[in-house]
One Martini backbone bead per residue (centre of mass of N, CA, C, O) as a GRO file, in nm:
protein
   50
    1UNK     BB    1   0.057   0.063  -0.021
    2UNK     BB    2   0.308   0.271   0.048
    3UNK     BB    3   0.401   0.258  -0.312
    4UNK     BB    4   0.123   0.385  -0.404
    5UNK     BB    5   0.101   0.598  -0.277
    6UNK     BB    6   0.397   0.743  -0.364
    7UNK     BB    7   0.321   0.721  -0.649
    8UNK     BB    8   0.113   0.933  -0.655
    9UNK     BB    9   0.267   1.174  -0.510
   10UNK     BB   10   0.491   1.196  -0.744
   11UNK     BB   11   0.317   1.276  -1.001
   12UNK     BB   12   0.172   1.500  -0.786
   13UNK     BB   13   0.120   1.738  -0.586
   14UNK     BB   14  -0.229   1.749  -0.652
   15UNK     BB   15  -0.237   1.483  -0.523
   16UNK     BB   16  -0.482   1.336  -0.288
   17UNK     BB   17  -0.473   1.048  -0.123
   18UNK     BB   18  -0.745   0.876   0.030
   19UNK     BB   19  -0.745   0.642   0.239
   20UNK     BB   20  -0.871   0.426   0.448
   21UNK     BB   21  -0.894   0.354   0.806
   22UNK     BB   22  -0.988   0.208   1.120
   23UNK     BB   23  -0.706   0.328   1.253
   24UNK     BB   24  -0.453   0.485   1.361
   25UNK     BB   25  -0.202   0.342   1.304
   26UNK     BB   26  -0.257   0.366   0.962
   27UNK     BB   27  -0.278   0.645   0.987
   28UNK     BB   28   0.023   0.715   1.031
   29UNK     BB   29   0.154   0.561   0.777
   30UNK     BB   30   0.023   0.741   0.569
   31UNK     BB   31   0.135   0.965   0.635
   32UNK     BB   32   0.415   0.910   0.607
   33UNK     BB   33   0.493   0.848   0.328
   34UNK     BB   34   0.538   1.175   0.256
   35UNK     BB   35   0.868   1.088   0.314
   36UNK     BB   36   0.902   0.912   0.067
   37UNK     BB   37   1.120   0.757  -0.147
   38UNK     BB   38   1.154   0.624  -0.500
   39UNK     BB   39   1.321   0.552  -0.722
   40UNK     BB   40   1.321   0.622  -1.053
   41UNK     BB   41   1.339   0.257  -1.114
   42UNK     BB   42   1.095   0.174  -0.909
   43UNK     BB   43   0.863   0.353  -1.047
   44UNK     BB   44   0.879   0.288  -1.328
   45UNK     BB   45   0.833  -0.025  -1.264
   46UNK     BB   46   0.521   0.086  -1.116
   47UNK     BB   47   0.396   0.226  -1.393
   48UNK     BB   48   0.425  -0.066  -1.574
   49UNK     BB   49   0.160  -0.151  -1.419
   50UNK     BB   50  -0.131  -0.169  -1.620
   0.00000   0.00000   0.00000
């Protein structure tokens, strides 16, 4: 879940993904993502699915 958030923030500054989720921790996990970075090569391999 946390590669697909990421990769969603890095496509544009203005998509806000809301994922759901049950919990805080979930919560807090999801908010984390917005640090998360993935290198250039992995990224576009993640954008080549589907």
């Amino acid at each position: 879940m946390e590669a697909a958030l990421v990769c969603l923030l890095r496509r544009s500054p203005d998509i806000l993904p809301i994922p759901g989720t049950p919990s805080v921790a979930h919560l807090r996990e999801n908010i984390a993502v917005a640090a998360l970075a993935l290198p250039d090569r992995e990224t576009a391999a993640l954008d080549g699915i589907g």
